[in-house]
Coordinates of C-alpha atoms in Angstrom, one line a residue:
X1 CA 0.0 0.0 0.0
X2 CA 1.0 3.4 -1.2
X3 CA 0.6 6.5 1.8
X4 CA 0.2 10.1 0.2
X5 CA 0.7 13.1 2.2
X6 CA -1.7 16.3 1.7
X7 CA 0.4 19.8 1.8
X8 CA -0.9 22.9 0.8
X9 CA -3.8 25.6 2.0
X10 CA -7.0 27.4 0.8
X11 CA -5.4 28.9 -1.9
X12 CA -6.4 31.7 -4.3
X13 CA -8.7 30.4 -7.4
X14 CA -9.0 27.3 -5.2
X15 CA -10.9 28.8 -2.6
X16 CA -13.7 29.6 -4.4
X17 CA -13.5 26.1 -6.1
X18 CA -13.6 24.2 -2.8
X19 CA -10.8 25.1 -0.7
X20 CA -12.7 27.3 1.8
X21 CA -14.2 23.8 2.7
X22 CA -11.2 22.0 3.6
X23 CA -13.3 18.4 5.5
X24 CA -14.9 18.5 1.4
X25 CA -12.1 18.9 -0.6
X26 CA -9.6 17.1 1.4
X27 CA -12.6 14.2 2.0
X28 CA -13.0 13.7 -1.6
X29 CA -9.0 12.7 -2.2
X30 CA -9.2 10.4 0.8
X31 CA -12.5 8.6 -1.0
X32 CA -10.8 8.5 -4.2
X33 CA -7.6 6.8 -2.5
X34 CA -10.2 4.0 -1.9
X35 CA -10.1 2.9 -5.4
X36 CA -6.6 2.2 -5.4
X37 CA -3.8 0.5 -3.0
X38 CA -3.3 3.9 -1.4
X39 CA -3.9 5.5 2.0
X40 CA -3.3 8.7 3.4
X41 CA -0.5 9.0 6.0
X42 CA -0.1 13.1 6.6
X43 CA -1.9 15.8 6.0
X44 CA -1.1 19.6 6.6
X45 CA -3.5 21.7 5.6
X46 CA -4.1 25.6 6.4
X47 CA -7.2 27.0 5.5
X48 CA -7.9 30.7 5.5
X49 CA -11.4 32.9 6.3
X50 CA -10.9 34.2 2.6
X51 CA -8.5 33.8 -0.7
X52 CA -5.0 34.2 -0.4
X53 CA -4.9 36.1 -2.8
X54 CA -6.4 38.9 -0.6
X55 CA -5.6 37.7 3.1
X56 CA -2.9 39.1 5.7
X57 CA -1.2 38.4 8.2
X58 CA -4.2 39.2 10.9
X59 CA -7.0 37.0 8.2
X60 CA -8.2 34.1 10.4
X61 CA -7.2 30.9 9.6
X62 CA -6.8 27.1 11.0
X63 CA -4.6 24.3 10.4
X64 CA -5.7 20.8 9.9
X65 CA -4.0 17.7 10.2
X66 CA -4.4 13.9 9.9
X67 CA -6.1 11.8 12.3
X68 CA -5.2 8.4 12.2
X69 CA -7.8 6.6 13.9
X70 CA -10.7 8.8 12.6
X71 CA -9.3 8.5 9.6
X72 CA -10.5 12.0 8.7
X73 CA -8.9 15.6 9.0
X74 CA -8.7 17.1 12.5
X75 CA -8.4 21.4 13.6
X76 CA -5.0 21.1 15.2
X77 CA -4.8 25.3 15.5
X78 CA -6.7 28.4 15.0
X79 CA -5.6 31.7 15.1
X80 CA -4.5 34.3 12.4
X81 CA -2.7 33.4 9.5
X82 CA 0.6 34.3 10.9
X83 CA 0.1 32.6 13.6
X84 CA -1.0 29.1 11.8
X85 CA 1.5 29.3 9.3
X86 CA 4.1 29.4 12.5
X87 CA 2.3 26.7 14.4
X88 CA 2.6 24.6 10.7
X89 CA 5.8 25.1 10.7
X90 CA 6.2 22.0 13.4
X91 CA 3.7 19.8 11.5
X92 CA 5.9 20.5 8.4
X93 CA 8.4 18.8 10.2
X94 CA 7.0 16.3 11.3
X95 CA 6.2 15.3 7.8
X96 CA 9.6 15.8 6.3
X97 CA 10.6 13.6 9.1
X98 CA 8.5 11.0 8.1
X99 CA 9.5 11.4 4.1
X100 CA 12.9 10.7 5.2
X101 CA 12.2 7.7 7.1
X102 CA 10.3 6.0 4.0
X103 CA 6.6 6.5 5.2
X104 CA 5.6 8.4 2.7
X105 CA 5.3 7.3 -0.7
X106 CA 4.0 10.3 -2.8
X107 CA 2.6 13.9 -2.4
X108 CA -0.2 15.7 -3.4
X109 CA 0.2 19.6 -3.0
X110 CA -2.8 22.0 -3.3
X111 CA -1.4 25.7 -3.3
X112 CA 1.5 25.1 -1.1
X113 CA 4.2 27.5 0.0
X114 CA 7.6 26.0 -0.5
X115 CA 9.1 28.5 0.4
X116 CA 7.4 28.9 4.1
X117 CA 5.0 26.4 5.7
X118 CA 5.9 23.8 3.2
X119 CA 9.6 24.4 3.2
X120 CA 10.8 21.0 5.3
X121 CA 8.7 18.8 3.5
X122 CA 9.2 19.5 0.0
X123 CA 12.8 19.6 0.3
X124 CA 12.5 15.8 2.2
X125 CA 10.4 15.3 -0.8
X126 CA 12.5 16.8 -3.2
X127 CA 15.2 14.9 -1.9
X128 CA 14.2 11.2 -2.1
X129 CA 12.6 12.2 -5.8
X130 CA 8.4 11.0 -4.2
X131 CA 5.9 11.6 -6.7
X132 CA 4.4 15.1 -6.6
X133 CA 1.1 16.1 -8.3
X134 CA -0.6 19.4 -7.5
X135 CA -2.5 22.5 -8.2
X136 CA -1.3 25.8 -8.2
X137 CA 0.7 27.8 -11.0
X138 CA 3.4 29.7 -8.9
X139 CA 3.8 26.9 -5.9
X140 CA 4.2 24.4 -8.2
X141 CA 6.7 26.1 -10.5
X142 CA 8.9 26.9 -6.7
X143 CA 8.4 23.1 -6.0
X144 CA 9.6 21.7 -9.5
X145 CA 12.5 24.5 -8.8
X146 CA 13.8 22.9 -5.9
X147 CA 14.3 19.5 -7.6
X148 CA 11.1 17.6 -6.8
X149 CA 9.7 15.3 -8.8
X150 CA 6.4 17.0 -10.4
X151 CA 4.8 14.5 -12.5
X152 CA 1.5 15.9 -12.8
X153 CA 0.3 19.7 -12.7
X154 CA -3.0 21.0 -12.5
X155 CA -5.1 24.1 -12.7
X156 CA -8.6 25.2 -10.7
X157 CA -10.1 26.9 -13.3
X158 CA -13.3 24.8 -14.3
X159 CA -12.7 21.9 -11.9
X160 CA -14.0 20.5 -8.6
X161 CA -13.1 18.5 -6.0
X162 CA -14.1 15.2 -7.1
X163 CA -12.4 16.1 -10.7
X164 CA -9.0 17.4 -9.0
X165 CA -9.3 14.2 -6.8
X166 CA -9.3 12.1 -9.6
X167 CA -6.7 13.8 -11.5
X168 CA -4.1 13.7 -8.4
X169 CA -5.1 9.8 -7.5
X170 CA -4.8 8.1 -11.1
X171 CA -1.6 10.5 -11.7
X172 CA 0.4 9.2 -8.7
X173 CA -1.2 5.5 -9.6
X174 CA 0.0 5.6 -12.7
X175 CA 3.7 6.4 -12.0
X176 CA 3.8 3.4 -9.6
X177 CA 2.0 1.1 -11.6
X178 CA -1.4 0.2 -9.4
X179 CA -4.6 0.2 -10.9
X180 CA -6.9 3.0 -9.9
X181 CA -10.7 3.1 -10.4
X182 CA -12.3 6.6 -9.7
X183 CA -14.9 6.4 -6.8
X184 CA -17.6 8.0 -8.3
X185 CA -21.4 7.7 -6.8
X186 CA -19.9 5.6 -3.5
X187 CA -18.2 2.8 -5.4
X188 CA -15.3 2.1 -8.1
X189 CA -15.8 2.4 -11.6
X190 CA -14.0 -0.1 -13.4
X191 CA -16.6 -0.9 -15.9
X192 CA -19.9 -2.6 -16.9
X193 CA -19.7 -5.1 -14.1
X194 CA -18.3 -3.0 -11.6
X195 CA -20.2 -2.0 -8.5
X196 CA -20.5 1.5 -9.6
X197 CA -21.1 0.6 -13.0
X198 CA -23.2 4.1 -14.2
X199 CA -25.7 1.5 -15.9
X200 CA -26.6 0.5 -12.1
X201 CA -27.2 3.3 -11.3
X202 CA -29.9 4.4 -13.9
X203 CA -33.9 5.1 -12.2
X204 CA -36.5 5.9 -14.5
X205 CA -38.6 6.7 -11.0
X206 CA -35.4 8.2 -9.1
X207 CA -35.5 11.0 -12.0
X208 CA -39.0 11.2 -12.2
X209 CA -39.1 11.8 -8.5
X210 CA -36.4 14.3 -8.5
X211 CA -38.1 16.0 -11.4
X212 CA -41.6 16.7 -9.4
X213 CA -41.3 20.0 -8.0
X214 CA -40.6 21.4 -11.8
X215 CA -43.6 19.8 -12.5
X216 CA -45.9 21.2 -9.7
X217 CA -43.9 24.8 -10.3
X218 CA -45.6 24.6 -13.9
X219 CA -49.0 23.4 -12.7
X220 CA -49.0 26.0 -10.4
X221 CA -48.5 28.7 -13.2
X222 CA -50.7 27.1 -15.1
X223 CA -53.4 28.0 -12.5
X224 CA -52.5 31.6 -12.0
X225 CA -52.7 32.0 -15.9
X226 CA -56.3 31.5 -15.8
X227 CA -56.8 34.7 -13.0
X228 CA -57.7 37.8 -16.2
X229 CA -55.3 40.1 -14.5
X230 CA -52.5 37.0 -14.9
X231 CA -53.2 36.2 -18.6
X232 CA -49.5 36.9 -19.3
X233 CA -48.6 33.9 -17.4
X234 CA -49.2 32.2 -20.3
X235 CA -46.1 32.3 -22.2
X236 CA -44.3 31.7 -18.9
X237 CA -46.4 28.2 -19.2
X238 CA -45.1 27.5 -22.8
X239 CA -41.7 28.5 -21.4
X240 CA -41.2 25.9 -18.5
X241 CA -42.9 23.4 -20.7
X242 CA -40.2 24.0 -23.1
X243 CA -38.1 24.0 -20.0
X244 CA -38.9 20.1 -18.3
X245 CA -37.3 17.9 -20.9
X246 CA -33.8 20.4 -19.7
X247 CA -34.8 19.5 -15.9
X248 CA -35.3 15.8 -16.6
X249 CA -31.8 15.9 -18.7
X250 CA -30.0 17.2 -16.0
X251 CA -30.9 15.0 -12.7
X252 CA -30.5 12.0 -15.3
X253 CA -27.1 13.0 -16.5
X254 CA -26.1 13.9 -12.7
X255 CA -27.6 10.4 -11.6
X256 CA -25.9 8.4 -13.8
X257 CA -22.3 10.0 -13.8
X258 CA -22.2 11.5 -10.0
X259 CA -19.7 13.9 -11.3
X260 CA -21.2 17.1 -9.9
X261 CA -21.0 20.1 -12.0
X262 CA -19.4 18.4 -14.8
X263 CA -22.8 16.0 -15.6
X264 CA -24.7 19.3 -14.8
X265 CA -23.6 21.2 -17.5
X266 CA -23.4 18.6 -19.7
X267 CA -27.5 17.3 -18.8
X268 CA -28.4 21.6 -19.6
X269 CA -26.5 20.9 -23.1
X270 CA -27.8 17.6 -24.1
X271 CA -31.9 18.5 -22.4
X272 CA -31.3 21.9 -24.7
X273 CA -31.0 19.5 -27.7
X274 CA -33.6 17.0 -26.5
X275 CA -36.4 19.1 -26.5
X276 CA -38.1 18.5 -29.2
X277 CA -38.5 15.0 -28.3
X278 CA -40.1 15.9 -25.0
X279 CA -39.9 14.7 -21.0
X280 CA -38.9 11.3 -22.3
X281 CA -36.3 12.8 -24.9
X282 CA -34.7 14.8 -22.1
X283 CA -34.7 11.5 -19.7
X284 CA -32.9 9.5 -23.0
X285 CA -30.4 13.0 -23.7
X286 CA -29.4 12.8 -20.1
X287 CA -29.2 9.1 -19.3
X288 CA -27.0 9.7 -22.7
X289 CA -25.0 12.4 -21.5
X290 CA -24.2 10.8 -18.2
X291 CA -23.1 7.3 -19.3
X292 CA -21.1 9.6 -21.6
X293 CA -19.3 12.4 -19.5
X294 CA -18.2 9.5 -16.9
X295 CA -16.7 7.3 -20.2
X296 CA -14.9 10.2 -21.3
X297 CA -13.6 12.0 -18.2
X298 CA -12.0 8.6 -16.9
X299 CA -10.2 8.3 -20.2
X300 CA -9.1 12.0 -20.4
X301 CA -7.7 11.8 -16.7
X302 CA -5.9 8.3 -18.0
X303 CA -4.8 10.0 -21.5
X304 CA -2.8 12.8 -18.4
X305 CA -4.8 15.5 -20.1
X306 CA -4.6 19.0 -17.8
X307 CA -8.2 19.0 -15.8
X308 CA -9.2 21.6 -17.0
X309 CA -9.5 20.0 -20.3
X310 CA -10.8 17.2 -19.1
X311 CA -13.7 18.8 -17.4
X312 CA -14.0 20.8 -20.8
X313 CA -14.2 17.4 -22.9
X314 CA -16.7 15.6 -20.3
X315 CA -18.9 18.0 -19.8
X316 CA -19.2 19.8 -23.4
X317 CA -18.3 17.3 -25.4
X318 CA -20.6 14.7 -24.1
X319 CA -23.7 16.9 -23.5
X320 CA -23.5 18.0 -27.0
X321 CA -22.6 14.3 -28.5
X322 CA -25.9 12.9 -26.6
X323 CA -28.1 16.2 -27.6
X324 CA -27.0 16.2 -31.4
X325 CA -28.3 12.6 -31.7
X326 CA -31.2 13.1 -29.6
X327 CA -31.9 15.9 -32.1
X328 CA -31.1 14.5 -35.5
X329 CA -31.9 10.6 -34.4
X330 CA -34.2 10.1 -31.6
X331 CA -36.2 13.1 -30.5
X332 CA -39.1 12.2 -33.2
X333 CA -39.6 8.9 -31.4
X334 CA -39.3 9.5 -27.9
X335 CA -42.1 12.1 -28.8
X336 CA -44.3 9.8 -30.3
X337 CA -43.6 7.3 -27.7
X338 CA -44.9 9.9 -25.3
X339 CA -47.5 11.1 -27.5
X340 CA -48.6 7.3 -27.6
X341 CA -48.8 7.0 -24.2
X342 CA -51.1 9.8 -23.4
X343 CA -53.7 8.9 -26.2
X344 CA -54.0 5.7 -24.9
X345 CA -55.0 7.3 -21.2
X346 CA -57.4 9.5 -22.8
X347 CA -59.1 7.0 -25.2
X348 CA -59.2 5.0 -22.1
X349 CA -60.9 7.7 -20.1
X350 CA -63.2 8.6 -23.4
X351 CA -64.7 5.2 -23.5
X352 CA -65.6 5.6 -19.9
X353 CA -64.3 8.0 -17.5
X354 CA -66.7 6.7 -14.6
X355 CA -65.4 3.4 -14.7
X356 CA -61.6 4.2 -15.6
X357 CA -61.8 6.4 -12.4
X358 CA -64.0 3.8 -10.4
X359 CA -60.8 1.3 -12.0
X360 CA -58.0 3.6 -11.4
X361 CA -59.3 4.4 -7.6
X362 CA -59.7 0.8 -6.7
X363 CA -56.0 -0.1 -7.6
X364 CA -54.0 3.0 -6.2
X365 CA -53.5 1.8 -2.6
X366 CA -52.2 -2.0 -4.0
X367 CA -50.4 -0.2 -6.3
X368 CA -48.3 2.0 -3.4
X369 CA -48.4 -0.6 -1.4
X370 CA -47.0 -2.8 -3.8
X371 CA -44.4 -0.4 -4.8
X372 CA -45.6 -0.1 -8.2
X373 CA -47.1 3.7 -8.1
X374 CA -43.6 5.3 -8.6
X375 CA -42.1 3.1 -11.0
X376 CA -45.4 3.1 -13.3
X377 CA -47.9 6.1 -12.2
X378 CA -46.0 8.6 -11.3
X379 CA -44.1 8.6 -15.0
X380 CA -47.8 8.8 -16.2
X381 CA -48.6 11.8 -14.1
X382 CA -45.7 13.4 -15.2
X383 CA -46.7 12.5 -19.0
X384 CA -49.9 13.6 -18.7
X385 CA -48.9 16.9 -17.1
X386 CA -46.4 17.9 -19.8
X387 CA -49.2 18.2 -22.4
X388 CA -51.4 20.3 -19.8
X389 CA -49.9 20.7 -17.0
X390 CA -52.7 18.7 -14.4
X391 CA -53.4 15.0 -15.2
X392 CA -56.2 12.4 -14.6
X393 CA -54.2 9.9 -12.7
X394 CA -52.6 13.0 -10.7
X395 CA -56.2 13.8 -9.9
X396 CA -57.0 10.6 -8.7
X397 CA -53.7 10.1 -6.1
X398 CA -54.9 13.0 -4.7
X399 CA -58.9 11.5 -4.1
X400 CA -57.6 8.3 -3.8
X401 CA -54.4 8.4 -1.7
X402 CA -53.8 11.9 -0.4
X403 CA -57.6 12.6 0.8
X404 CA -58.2 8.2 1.7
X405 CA -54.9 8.3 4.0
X406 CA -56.6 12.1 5.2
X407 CA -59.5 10.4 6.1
X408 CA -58.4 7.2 7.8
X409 CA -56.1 9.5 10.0
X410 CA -58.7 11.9 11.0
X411 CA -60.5 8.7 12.3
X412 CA -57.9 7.9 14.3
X413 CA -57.4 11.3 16.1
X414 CA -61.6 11.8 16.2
X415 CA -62.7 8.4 17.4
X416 CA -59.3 6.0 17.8
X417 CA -59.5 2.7 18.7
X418 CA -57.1 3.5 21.7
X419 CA -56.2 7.0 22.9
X420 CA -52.3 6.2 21.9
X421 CA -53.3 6.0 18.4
X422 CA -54.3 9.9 18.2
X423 CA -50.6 11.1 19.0
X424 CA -49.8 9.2 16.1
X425 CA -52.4 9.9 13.8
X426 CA -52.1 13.7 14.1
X427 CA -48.8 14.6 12.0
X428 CA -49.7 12.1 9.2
X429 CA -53.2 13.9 8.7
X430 CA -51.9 17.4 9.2
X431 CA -48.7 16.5 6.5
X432 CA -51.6 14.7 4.2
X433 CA -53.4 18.3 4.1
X434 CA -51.2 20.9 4.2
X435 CA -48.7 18.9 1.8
X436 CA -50.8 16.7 -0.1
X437 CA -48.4 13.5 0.5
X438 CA -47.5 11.3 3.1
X439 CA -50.1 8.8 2.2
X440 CA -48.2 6.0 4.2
X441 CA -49.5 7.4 7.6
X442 CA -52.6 5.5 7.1
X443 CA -50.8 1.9 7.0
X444 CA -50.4 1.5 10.4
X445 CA -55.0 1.3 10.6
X446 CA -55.0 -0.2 7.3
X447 CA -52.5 -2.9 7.9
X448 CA -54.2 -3.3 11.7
X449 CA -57.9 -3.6 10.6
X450 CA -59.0 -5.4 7.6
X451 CA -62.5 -3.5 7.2
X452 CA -60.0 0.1 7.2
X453 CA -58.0 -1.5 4.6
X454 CA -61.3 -2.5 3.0
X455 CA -62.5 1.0 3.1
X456 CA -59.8 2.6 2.2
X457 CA -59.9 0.4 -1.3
X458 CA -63.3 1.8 -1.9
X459 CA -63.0 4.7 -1.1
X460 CA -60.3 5.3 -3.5
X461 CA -62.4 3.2 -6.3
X462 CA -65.4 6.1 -5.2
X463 CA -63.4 8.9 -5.2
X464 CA -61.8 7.9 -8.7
X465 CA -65.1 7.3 -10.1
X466 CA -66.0 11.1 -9.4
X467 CA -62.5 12.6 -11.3
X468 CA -64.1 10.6 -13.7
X469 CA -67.4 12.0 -13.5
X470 CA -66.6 15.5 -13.1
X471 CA -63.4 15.2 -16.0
X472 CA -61.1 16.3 -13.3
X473 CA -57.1 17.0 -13.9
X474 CA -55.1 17.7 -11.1
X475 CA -52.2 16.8 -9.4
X476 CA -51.3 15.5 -5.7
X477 CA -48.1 16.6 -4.0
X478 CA -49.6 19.9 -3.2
X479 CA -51.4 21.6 0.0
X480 CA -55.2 20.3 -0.2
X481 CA -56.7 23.4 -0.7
X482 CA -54.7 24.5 -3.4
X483 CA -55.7 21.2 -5.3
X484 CA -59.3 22.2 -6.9
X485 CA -57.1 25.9 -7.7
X486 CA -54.6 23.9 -9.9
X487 CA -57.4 21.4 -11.6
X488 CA -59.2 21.7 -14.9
X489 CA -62.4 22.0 -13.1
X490 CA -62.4 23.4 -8.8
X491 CA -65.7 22.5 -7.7
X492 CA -65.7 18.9 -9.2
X493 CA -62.4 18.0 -7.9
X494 CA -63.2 19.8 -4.4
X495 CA -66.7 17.6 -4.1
X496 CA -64.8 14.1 -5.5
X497 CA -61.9 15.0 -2.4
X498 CA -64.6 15.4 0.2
X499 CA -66.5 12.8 -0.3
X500 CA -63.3 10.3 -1.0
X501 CA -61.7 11.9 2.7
X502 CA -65.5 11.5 4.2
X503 CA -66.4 8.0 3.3
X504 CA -62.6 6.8 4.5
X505 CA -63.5 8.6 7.9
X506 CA -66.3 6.9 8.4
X507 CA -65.7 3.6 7.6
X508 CA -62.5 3.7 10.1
X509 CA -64.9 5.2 12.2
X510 CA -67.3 2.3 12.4
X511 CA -64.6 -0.2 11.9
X512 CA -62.7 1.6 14.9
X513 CA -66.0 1.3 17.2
X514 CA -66.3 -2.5 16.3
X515 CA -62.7 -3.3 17.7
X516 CA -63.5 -1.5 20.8
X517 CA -66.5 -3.3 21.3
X518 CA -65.1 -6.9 20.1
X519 CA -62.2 -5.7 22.8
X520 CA -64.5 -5.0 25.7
X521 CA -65.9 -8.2 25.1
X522 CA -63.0 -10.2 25.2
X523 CA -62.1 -8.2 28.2
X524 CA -65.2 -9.2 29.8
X525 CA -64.3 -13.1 28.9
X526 CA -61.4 -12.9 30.4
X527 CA -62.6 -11.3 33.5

């Protein structure tokens, strides 16, 4: 096993690019050493209350060293910057001392100052010719000066930590021969089987979820454009709808490669392309993008280029690679697959609305509880409410899960079956109302009492039948009273959420005063 020593401080440019967070940016090099046969054995590290390029002598600042047993960074001083770079002058030598005797195997240098706090251990360095890769124009130009062996030298400009990380890892790995796989997204990525693998780690409902506030933000205009004196809101509508295949690009590009920044820029490129091809042409551009910008920053940081380039390539050049053939190749398709979708919801609904919402209701709860509602409805929703910006099926989670789970709760802290069951009743009601989710606070009565699971079943299938009825599109995931504001049509979707919460309450109601009474009879047995 290779041990690395961290020199350096806050810097200038690097301040602003992570270095005013020293447990982040020196926490990232110590994950990436864990895809290679390399620790960290010192670190010396002294990070200032602003850039370098603008502190003095009285700027606060703290020096951080290695903690062995944590295995983690520790505040060793803090005082002004005079002061820490005196007290690092005995941690300096410390480290040369240990260069010397052979515990130290390479060094990574972020902004150092060979001349001063750094002095001791780059000459120890310089002297037994260890490995040095760093950021840093001038420091590294002083350290290459005084002999050491700089094999790799970096800029800030454009880069993070993760990306510098990398860089300085497979640099130093590749001048002692190991094999280094970058940790990105919590795990090594050495390929298609490999437990970080960015295949694994693509979720049609992770980025679907993710994606839901954009949605509800362009339901909500939606709303307001209807008010006369907000007409103008319109065009705002056409603009986020424009907008959600660029949202969807991004968290699936930043899923996939985990590479911060990097796959952020390059999701906003290839979901600008993807457009045209809609919320599942900006899922494809970014899924794209991802599996791409992780591909090609592993072999730019192989190939030595600097990382600013490499950031440059993985970013641009894969956003725009995934967007130009979601443009020219697949947009059309992943349009009309969406497109195709929807119509067959509506003809659904068109044949019978009643009974699609009656069908739709009835299968809600088994299909949370079954875990199928995010992987299969909730991508519906969202399809729907891309075209119009409220949806049928969005409609009916609200009646059918939000207001059902609403009901059952407000049983519970009316009329429970036993006084403890109010306390936790309470929150899940109050979170089902004033945020429109949190349907799983109603398990506990459904999962306790068959005729409340029962109830809850037809109340949904009722409730569903009435979006049907009225022709209601809405959406859940919202406060309850600003449901009916956001729908297609208030006072239908107001009356099919009434009665849906009403029915569940008293059903649990009844089925709550039947336990009690089967209790008190049993009790009376027993006595």
């Amino acid at each position: 096993m290779k041990t690395i020593a961290i020199l350096g401080s806050s810097g200038g440019n690097l301040f602003n690019l992570g270095g005013k967070d020293p447990e982040k940016l020196i926490g990232e090099i110590i994950a990436q050493t864990g895809g290679a046969d390399a620790a960290i054995g010192a670190v010396q590290f002294i990070a200032a209350s602003e850039s370098m390029d603008t502190a003095k002598d009285a700027t606060p600042a703290a020096l951080y060293g290695w903690d062995l047993d944590k295995r983690g960074i520790k505040k060793l001083f803090e005082g002004t910057l005079k002061e820490t770079n005196e007290a690092a002058a005995a941690l300096d030598a410390e480290i040369a001392e240990s260069i010397q005797a052979g515990r130290i195997d390479g060094l990574i240098v972020m902004s150092a100052d060979p001349e001063g706090a750094n002095r001791q251990s780059v000459a120890a360095a310089a002297g037994r010719k260890l490995p040095v890769v760093g950021t840093g124009g001038t420091s590294m130009a002083q350290i290459a000066a005084k002999g050491a062996n700089v094999i790799s030298v970096s800029g800030t400009t454009g880069t993070t930590n993760r990306t510098r990380a990398v860089s300085f890892v497979q640099s130093l790995c590749k001048f002692w021969g190991l094999k280094y796989y970058p940790v990105l997204g919590g795990a090594p990525a050495s390929g298609a089987a490999a437990p970080g693998s960015p295949w694994r780690k693509i979720s049609l409902k992770g980025i679907m979820q993710a994606s839901l506030p954009g949605f509800i933000a362009m339901a909500i205009v939606l709303a307001l454009s209807q008010i006369p004196a907000l007409k103008g809101l319109s065009e705002v509508f056409d603009l986020m709808l424009k907008a959600l295949p660029v949202v969807l690009a991004v968290i699936a590009a930043k899923q996939v490669s985990d590479l911060d920044e990097v796959s952020i820029v390059a999701g906003v490129i290839a979901g600008a392309l993807s457009v045209e091809g809609g919320i599942i042409g900006g899922i494809a551009g970014g899924i794209g993008a991802g599996l791409l910008v992780r591909y090609l920053f592993v072999q730019c940081v192989k190939w030595r280029f600097p990382m600013t380039t490499v950031n440059i390539v993985a970013g641009g050049i894969a956003g725009l690679i995934s967007g130009l053939v979601m443009y020219y190749l697949l947009a059309p398709l992943a349009l009309e697959i969406g497109e195709w979708i929807k119509e067959m919801i509506n003809l659904a609904i068109s044949f019978n609305p009643i009974v699609a919402g009656a069908i739709a209701g009835l299968l809600i709860w088994p299909a949370i509880i079954g875990g199928v509602y995010h992987a299969a409805i909730l991508p519906i929703v969202l399809l729907e409410m891309e075209k119009t910006g409220n949806s049928f099926l969005g409609a009916v989670d609200m009646v059918g899960l939000v207001m059902v789970s609403a009901g059952i709760t407000l049983a519970n802290i009316v009329a429970p079956r036993d006084k403890g069951e109010a306390a936790v009743a309470a929150p899940g009601f109050l979170i089902n109302m004033g945020f429109g989710t949190f349907v799983e606070a109603a398990y506990p009565f459904m999962f306790s009492n068959k005729t409340v699971f029962a109830g809850a079943i037809v109340s949904g299938g009722v409730g569903g039948a009435l979006v049907g009825l009225f022709n209601v599109r809405g959406t859940a995931y919202v406060p309850s009273f600003m449901g009916p504001l956001l729908s297609n049509n208030v006072a239908g979707f107001a009356a099919s959420m009434a009665v849906a919460l009403v029915l569940a309450f008293i059903i649990t109601v009844i089925a709550n005063k039947a336990a009690r009474v089967k209790a008190r009879g049993q009790a009376d047995i027993a006595a």
